[in-house]
Short mmCIF file of C-alpha atoms and ligand atoms in Angstrom, two decimals:
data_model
loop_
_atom_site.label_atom_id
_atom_site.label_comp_id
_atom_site.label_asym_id
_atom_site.label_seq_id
_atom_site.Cartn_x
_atom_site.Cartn_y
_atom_site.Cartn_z
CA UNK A 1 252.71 221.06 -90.88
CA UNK A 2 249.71 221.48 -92.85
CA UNK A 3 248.81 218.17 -92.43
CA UNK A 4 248.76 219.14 -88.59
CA UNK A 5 247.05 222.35 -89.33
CA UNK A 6 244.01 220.64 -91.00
CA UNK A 7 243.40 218.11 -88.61
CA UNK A 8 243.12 220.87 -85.64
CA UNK A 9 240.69 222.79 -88.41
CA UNK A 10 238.45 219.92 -88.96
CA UNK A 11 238.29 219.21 -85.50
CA UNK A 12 236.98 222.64 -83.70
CA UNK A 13 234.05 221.40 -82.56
CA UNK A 14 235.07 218.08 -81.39
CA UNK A 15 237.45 219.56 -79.31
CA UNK A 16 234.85 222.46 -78.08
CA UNK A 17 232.46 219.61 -76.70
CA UNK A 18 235.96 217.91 -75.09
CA UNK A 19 236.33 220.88 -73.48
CA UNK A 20 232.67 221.76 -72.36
CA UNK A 21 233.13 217.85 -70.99
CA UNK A 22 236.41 218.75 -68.84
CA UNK A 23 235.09 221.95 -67.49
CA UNK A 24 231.96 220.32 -65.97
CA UNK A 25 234.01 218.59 -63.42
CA UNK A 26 233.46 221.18 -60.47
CA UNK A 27 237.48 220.71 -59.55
CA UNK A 28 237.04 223.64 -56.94
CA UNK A 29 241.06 222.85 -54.95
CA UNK A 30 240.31 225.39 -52.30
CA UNK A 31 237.29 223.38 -50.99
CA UNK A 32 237.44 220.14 -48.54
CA UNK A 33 233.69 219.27 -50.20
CA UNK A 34 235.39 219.08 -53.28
CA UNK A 35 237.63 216.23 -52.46
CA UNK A 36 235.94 213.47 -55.20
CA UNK A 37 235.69 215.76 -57.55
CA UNK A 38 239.07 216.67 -57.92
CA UNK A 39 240.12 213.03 -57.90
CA UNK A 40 237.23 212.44 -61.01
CA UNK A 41 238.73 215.15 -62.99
CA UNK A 42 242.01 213.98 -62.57
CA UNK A 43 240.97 210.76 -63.53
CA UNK A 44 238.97 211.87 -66.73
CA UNK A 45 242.00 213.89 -67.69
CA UNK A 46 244.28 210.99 -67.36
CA UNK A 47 241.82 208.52 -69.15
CA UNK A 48 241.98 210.99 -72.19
CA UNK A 49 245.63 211.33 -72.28
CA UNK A 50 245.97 207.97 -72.75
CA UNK A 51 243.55 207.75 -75.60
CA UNK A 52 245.61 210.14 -77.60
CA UNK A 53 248.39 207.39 -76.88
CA UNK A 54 250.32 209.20 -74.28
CA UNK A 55 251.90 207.50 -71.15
CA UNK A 56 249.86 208.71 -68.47
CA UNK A 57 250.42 208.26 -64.50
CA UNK A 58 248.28 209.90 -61.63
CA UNK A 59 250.02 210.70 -58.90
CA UNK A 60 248.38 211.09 -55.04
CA UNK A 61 249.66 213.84 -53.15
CA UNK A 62 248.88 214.71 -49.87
CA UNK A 63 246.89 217.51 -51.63
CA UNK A 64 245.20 216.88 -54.89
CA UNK A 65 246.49 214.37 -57.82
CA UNK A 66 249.04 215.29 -60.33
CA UNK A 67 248.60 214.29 -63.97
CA UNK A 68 252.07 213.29 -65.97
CA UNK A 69 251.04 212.52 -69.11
CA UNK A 70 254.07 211.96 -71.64
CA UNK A 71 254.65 211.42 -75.62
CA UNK A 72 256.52 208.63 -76.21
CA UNK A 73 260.57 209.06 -75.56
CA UNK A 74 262.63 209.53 -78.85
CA UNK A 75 266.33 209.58 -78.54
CA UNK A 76 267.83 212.67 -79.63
CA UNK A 77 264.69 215.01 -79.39
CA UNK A 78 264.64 217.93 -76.68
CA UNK A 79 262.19 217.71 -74.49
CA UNK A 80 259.66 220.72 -73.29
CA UNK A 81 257.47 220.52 -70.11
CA UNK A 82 253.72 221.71 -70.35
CA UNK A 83 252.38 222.80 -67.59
CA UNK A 84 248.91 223.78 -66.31
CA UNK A 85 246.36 223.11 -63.79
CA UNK A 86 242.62 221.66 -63.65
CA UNK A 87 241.68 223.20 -60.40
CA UNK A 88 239.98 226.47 -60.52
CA UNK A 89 238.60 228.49 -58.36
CA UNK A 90 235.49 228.46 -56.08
CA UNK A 91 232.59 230.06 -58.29
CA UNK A 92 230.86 231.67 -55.48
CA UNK A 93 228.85 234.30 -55.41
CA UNK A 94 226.62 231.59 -57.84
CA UNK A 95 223.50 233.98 -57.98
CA UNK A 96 226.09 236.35 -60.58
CA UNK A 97 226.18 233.23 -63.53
CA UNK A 98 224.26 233.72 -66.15
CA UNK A 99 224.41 229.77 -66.49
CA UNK A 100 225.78 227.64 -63.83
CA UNK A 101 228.90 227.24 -63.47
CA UNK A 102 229.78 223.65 -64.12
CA UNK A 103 227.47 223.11 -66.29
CA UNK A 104 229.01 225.21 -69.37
CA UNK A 105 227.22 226.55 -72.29
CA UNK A 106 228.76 228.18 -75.46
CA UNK A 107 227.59 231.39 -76.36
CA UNK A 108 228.55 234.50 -78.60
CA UNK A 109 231.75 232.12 -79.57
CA UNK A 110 233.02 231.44 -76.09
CA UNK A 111 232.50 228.30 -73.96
CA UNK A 112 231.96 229.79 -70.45
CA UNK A 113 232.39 228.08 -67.44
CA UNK A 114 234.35 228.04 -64.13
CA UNK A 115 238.20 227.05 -65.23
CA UNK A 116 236.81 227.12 -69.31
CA UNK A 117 239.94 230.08 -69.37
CA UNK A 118 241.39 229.91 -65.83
CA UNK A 119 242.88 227.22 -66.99
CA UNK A 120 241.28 224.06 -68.40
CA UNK A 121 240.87 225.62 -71.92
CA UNK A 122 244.67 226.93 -72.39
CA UNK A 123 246.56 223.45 -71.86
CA UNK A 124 243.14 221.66 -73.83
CA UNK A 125 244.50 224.05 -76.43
CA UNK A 126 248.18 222.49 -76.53
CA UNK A 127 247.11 219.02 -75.91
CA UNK A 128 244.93 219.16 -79.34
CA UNK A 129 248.02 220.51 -80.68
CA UNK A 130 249.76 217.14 -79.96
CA UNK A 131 246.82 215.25 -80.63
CA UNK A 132 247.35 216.05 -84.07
CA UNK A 133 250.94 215.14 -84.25
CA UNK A 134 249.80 211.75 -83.35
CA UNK A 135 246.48 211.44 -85.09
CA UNK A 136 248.13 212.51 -87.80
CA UNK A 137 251.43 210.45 -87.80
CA UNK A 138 253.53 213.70 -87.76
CA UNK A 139 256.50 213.44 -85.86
CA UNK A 140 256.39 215.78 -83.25
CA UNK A 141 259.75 217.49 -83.46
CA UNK A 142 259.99 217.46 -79.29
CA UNK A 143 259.57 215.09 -76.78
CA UNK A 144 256.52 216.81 -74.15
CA UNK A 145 255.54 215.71 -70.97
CA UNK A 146 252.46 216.98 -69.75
CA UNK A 147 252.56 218.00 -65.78
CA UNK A 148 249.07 219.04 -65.04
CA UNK A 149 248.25 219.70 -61.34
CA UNK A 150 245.38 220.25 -58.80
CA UNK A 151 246.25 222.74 -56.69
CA UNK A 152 247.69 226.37 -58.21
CA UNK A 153 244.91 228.10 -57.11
CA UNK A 154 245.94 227.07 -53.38
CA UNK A 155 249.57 228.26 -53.47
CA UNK A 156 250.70 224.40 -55.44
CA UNK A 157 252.82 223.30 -52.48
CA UNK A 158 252.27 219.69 -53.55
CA UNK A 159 253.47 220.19 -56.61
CA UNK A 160 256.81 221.57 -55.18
CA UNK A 161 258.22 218.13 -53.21
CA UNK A 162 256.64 216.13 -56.15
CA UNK A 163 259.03 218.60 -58.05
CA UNK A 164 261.90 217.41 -56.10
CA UNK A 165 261.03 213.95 -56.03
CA UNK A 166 260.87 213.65 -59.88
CA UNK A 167 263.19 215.98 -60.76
CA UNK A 168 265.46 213.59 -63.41
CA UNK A 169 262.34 212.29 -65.07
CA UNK A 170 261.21 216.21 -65.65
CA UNK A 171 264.63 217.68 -66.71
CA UNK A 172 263.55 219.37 -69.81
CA UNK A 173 265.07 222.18 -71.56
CA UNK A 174 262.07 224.58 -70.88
CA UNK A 175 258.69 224.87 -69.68
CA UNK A 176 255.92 225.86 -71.76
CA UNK A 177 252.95 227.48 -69.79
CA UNK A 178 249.81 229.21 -71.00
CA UNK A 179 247.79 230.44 -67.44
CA UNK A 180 248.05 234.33 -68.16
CA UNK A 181 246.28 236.54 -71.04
CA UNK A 182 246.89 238.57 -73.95
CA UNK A 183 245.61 242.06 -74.91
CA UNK A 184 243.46 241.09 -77.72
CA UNK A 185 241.66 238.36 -79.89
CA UNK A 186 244.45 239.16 -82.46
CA UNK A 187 247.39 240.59 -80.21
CA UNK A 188 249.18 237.65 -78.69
CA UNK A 189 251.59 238.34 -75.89
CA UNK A 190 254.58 237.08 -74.85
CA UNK A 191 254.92 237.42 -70.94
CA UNK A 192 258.29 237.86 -69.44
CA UNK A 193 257.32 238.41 -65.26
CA UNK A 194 255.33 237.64 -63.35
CA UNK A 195 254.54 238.91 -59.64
CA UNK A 196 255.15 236.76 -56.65
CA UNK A 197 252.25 236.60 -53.81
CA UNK A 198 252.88 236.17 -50.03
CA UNK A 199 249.49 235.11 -48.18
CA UNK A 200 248.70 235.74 -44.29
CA UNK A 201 245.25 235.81 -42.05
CA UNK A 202 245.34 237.89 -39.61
CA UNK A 203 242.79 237.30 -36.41
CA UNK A 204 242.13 239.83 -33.27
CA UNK A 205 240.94 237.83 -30.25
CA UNK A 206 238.75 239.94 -28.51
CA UNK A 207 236.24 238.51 -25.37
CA UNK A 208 236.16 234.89 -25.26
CA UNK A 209 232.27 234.57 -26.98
CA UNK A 210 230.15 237.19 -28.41
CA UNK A 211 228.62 240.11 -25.88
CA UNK A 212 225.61 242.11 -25.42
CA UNK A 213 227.08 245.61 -26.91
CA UNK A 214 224.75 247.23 -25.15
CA UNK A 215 225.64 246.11 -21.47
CA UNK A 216 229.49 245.59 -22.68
CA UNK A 217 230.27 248.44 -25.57
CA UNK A 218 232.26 251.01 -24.36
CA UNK A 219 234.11 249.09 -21.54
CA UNK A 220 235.69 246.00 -24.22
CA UNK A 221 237.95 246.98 -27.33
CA UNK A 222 235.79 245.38 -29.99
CA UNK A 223 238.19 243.00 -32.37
CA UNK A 224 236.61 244.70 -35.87
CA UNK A 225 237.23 248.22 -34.77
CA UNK A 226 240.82 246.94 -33.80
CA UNK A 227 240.96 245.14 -37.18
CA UNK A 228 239.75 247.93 -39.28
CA UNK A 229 242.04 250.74 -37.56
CA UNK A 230 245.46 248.16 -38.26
CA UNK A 231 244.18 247.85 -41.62
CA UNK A 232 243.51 250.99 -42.29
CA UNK A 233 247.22 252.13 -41.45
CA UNK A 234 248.47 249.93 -43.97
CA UNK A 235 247.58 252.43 -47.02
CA UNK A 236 248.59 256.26 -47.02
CA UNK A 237 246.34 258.89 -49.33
CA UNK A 238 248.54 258.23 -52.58
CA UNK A 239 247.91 254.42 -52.41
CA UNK A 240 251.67 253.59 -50.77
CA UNK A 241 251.99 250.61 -48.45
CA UNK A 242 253.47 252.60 -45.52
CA UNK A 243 254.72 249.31 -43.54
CA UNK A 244 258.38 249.72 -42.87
CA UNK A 245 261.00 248.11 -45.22
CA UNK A 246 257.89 247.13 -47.82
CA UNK A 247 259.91 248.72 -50.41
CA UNK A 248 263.61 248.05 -49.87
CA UNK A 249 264.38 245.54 -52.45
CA UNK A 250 261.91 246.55 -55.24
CA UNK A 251 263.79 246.89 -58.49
CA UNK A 252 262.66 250.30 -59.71
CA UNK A 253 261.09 250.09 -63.24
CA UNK A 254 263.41 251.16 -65.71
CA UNK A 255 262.96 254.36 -68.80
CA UNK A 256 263.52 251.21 -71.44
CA UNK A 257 260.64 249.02 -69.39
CA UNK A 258 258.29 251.88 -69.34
CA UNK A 259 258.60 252.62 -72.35
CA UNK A 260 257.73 248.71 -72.92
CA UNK A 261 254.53 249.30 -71.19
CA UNK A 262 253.35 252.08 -72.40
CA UNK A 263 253.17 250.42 -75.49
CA UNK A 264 250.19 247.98 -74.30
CA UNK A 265 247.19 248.66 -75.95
CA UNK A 266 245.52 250.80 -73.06
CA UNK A 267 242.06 253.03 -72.55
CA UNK A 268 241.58 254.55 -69.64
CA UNK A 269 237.61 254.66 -69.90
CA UNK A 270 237.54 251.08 -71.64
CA UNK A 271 239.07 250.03 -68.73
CA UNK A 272 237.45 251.93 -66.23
CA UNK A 273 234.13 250.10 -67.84
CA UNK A 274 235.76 246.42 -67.75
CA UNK A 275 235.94 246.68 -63.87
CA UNK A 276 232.50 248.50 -63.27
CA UNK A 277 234.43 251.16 -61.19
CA UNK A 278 233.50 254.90 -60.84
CA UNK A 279 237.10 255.86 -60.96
CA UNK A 280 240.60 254.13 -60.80
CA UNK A 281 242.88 254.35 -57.92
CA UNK A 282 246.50 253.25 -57.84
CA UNK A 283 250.17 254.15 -56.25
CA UNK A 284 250.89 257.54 -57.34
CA UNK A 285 253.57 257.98 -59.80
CA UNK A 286 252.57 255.10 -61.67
CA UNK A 287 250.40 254.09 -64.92
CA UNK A 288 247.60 251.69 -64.27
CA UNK A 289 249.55 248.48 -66.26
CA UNK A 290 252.85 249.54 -64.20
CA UNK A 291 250.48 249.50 -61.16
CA UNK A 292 248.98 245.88 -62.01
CA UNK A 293 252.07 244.31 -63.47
CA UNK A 294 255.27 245.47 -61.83
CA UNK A 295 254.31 247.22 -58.46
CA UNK A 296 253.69 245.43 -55.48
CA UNK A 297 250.62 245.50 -53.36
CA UNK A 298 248.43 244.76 -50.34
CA UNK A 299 245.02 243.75 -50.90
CA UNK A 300 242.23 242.60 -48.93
CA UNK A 301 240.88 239.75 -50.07
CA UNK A 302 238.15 238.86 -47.38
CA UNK A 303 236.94 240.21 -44.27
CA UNK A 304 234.98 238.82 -41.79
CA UNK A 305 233.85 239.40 -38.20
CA UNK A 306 230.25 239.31 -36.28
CA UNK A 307 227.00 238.69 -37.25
CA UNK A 308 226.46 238.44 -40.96
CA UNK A 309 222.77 237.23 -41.16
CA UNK A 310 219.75 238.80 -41.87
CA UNK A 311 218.24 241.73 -39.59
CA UNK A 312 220.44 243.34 -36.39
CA UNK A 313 221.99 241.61 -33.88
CA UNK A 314 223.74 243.84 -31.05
CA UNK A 315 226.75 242.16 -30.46
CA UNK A 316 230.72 242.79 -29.81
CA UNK A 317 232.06 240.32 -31.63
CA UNK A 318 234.81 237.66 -30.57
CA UNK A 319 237.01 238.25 -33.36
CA UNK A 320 237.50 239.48 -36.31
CA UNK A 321 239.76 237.95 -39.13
CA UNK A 322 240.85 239.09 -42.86
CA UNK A 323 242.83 237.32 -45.32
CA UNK A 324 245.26 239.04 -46.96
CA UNK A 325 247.75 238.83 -49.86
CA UNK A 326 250.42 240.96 -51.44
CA UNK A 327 251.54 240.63 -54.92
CA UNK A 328 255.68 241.01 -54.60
CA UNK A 329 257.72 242.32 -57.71
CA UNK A 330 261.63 240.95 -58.52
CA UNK A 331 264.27 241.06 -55.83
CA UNK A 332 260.83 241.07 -53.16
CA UNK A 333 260.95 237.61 -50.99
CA UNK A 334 258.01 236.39 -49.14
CA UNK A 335 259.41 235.43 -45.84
CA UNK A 336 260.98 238.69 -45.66
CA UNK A 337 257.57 240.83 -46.31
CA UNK A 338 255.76 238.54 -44.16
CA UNK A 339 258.20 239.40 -41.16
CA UNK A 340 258.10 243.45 -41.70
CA UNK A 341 254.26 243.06 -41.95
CA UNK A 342 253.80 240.65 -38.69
CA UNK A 343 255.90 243.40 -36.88
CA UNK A 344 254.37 246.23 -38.30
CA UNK A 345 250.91 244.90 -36.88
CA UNK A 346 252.55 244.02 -33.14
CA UNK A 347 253.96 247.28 -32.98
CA UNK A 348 250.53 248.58 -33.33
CA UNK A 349 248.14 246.14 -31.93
CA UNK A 350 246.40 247.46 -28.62
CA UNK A 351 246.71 245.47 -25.55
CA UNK A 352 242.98 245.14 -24.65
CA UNK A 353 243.34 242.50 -28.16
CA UNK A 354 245.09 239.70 -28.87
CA UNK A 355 246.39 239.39 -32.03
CA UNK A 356 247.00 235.96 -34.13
CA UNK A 357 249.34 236.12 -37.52
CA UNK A 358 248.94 232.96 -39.38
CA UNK A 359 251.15 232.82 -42.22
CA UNK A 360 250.02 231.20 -45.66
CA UNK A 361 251.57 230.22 -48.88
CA UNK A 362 253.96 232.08 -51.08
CA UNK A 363 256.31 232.47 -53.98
CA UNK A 364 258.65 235.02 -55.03
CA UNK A 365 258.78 236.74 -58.88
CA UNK A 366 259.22 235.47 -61.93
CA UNK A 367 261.29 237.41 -64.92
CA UNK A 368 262.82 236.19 -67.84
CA UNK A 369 264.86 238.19 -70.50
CA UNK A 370 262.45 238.37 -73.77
CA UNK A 371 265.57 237.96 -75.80
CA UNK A 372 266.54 234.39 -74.30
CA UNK A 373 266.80 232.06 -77.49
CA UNK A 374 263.61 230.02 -76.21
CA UNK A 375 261.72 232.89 -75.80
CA UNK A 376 262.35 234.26 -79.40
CA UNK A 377 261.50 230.60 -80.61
CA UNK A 378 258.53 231.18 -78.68
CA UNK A 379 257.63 234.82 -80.30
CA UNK A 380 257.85 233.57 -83.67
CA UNK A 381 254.80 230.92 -83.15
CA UNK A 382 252.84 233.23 -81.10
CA UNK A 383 253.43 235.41 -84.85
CA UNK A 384 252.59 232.55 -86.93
CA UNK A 385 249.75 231.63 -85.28
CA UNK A 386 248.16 235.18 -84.96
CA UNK A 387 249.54 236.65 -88.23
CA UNK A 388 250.40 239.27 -85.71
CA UNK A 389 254.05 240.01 -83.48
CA UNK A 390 253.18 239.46 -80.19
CA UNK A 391 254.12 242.10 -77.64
CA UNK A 392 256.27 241.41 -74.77
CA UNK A 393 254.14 242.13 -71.44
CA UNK A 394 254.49 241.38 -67.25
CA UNK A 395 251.55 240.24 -65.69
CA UNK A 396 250.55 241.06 -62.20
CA UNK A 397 249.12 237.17 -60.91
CA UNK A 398 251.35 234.51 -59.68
CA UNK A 399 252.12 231.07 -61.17
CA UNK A 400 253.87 229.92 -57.71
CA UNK A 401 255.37 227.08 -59.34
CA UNK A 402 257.47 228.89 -62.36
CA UNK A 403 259.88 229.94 -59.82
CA UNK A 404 260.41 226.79 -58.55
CA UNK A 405 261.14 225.30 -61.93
CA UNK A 406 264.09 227.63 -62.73
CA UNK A 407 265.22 226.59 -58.90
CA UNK A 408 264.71 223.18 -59.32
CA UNK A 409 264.38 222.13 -62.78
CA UNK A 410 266.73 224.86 -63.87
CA UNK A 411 264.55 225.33 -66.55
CA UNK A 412 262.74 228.74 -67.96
CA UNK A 413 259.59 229.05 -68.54
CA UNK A 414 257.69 230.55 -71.54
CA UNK A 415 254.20 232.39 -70.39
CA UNK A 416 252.45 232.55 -73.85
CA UNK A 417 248.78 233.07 -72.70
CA UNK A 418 245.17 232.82 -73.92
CA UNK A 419 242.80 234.91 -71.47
CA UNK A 420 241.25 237.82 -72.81
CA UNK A 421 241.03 240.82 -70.30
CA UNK A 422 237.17 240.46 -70.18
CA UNK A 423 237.37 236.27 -69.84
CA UNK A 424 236.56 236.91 -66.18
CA UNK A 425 238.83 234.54 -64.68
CA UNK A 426 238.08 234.67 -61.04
CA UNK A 427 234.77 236.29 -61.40
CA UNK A 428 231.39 235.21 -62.29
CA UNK A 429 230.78 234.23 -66.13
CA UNK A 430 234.26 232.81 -66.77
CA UNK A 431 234.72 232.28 -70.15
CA UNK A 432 236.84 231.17 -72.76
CA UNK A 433 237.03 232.37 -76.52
CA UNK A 434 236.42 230.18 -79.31
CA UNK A 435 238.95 231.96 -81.87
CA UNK A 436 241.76 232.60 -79.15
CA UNK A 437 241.46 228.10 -78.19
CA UNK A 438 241.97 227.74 -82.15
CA UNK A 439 244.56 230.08 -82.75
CA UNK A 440 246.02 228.55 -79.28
CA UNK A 441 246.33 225.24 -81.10
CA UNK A 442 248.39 226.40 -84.10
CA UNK A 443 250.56 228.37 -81.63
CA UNK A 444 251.58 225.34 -79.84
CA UNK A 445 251.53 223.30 -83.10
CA UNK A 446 254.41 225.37 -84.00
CA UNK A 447 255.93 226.18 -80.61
CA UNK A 448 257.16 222.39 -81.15
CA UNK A 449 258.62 222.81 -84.56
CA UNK A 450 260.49 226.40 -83.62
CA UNK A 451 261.83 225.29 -80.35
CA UNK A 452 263.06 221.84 -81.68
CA UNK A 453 265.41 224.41 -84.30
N1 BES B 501 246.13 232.01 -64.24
C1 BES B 501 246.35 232.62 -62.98
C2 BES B 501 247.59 233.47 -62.94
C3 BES B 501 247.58 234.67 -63.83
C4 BES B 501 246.41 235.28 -64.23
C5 BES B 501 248.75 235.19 -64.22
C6 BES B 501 246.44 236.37 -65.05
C7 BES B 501 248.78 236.29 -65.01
C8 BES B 501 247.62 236.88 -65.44
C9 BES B 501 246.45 231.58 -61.91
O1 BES B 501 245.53 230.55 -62.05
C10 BES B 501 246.17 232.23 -60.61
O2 BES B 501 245.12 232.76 -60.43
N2 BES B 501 247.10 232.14 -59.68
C11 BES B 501 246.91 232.60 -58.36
C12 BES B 501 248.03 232.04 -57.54
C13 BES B 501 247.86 232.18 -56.08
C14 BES B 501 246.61 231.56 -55.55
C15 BES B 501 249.06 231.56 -55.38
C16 BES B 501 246.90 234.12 -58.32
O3 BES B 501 247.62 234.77 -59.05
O4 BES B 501 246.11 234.65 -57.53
ZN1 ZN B 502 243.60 231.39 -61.35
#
């Protein structure tokens, strides 16, 4: 192992300006301009893979490519999945970077970039890992295939048939992922659930083109008063989601798991400060990490109706449309929420509107008992690797495609993330920390050797 170790110390910044390299690509999934660019990243990935003297195929989907990247088969060995994605997501509003977004810079010890966290930089930080198995002429104590996708940040349905399609050639005994975060520089974190996500749009039809709301208003339902009184019914006072049935299968948290929470590292006002908000606001009844990692929720996530440009324009607008998603805890399906939801808004639409419910993409929770043998393989890196015990967290985003490898793979999978609370994933200034990538690398460097015990 030491061997191993020094390589991945000598090699810091080499694989700093590999990574600065990978997170120029401007792999945006979500947008149709992005098209080439998703293919060219794919493409780089792939050509580097096989450099490092893995067997590498890129697959064409009817989405984005898939990269399967695999170490070279040795009978007897178990063999681990790693999986992550090189999409990201879009970097908009670009006036909010301090440096542009694909063009990332390294500052203060972190590379940042769109995707340098979220989540180019956490599987870089495994593939140097095996990189120095083979540099080195260590043998890697696992076989690892490499399943790196293009579309996560779009709900992966690609990913799920190509799943199916391959699933002998991926039977592995688990699946190693690192796409979610960890308290602190020096507090790793095992995470043992995740919340499932169920996306809809919903659209009010109002008059069939835009009117003069001063010869019209008054005598036409306009769609974003319509839209805004639905949505507005969807929260009570106390922050409950008042649609019928929301609740019915939600597991309640138990004493023994909030007790588990409550010992996160957690400041109120340091939090408060990380999100810029005057106050927080949250289900009652609930702690702010039982709010974000084991309650589910409705949010807004974009809004948009009328004239948007600059100055006044007296309008009532055609229609009015907001995207929507709602992060699901165990037992919670999404085809079930999505029908109490799409009823909950006919019951209450007006007939002067029409409404339009337009489903979107989904996946249900993800949980996995801490004290599964893989998972305490899996603590006892994270330890040697951060000199520290890692503590055993939920996290409230959605890896659609974990659940689908216990139901199709029938394999677990181990979350053992990298993203610092302040890395900004999603946000302007995405970054990645320096420390966290190399500590990253030892942690998967002896992942291999505890899980192949
Ligand atoms: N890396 C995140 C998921 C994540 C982030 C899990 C932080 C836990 C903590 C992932 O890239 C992501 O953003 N997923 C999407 C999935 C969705 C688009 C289906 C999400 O959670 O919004
Ligand atoms: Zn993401």
């Amino acid at each position: 192992m030491q061997v191993v170790l020094n390589y991945l110390e000598s090699r810091q910044q080499q694989f700093v300006e590999e990574l600065r390299e990978y997170v120029s690509h401007p792999s945006v999934s979500a947008q149709s301009d992005h098209r080439a660019d998703m293919q060219r990243c794919a493409d780089w990935l792939a050509a580097h893979c096989r450099d490092l003297g893995l067997q590498v195929r890129v697959h064409d989907t009817p989405g984005h490519p898939i990269v399967v990247a695999r170490t070279p088969r040795r009978r007897g060995r178990r063999h681990f999945l790693v999986y992550g994605h090189y999409d990201v997501q879009p970097p908009e509003p670009l006036e909010l970077w301090s440096t542009p977004p694909f063009q990332p810079q390294i500052r203060a010890g972190a590379l940042y970039g769109r995707g340098a966290s979220d989540n180019k930089g956490q599987h870089w930080a495994h593939l140097k890992a095996v990189e120095a198995y083979l540099r080195t002429g260590t043998e890697l104590p696992c076989d690892l295939t490499f399943l790196i996708e293009g579309e996560e940040e779009v709900g992966s349905v690609s990913l799920e048939s190509f799943l199916h399609r391959h699933r002998k050639e991926l039977a592995c005994e688990a699946v190693v992922v690192s796409d979610t975060g960890l308290p602190a520089r020096d507090l790793p974190a095992l995470t043992y659930a995740l919340r499932g996500i169920a996306a809809f749009e919903l659209v009010i039809h109002g008059p069939d083109r835009d009117l003069h709301s001063g010869i019209f208003g008054g005598s036409v339902h306009n769609p974003a008063v319509v839209l805004c009184q639905l949505l507005g019914r969807v929260h009570d006072s106390r922050g409950r989601v008042t649609i019928p049935g929301f609740y019915n299968e939600v597991e309640p948290l138990t004493a023994g798991e909030r007790q588990q929470l409550r010992r996160l590292p957690f400041s109120e006002r340091a939090y408060r400060k990380l999100l810029g908000v005057p106050a927080l606001f949250g289900e009652a009844g609930y702690t702010p990490n039982e709010q974000r990692m084991a309650r589910p929720t409705f949010e807004i996530n974009g809004l948009t109706s009328g004239y948007q440009g600059e100055g006044s324009k007296t309008i009532i607008p055609a229609w009015a449309r907001a995207k929507v998603t709602m992060r699901l805890v165990p037992r919670q399906r999404p085809a079930t929420i999505l029908r109490r939801v799409r009823a909950f808004f006919r019951k209450h639409c007006p007939r002067s509107v029409r409404m339009e419910f337009i489903p979107g993409h989904g996946c249900a929770p993800y949980r996995l008992d801490p004290a599964h043998p893989w998972a305490r393989a899996a603590r006892s890196a994270l330890e040697r690797a951060f000199g520290r015990k890692p503590v055993l967290m939920r996290e409230g985003g959605s890896i659609p495609i974990v659940i689908r490898f216990k139901e199709i793979l029938r394999a677990e999978t181990l979350l053992l993330g990298l993203a610092l609370p302040d890395d900004n994933a999603h946000s302007p200034n995405e970054k990645f920390d320096l420390e966290v990538f190399a500590r990253g690398q030892r942690m998967s460097a002896w992942l291999w050797q505890e899980l192949a015990r």
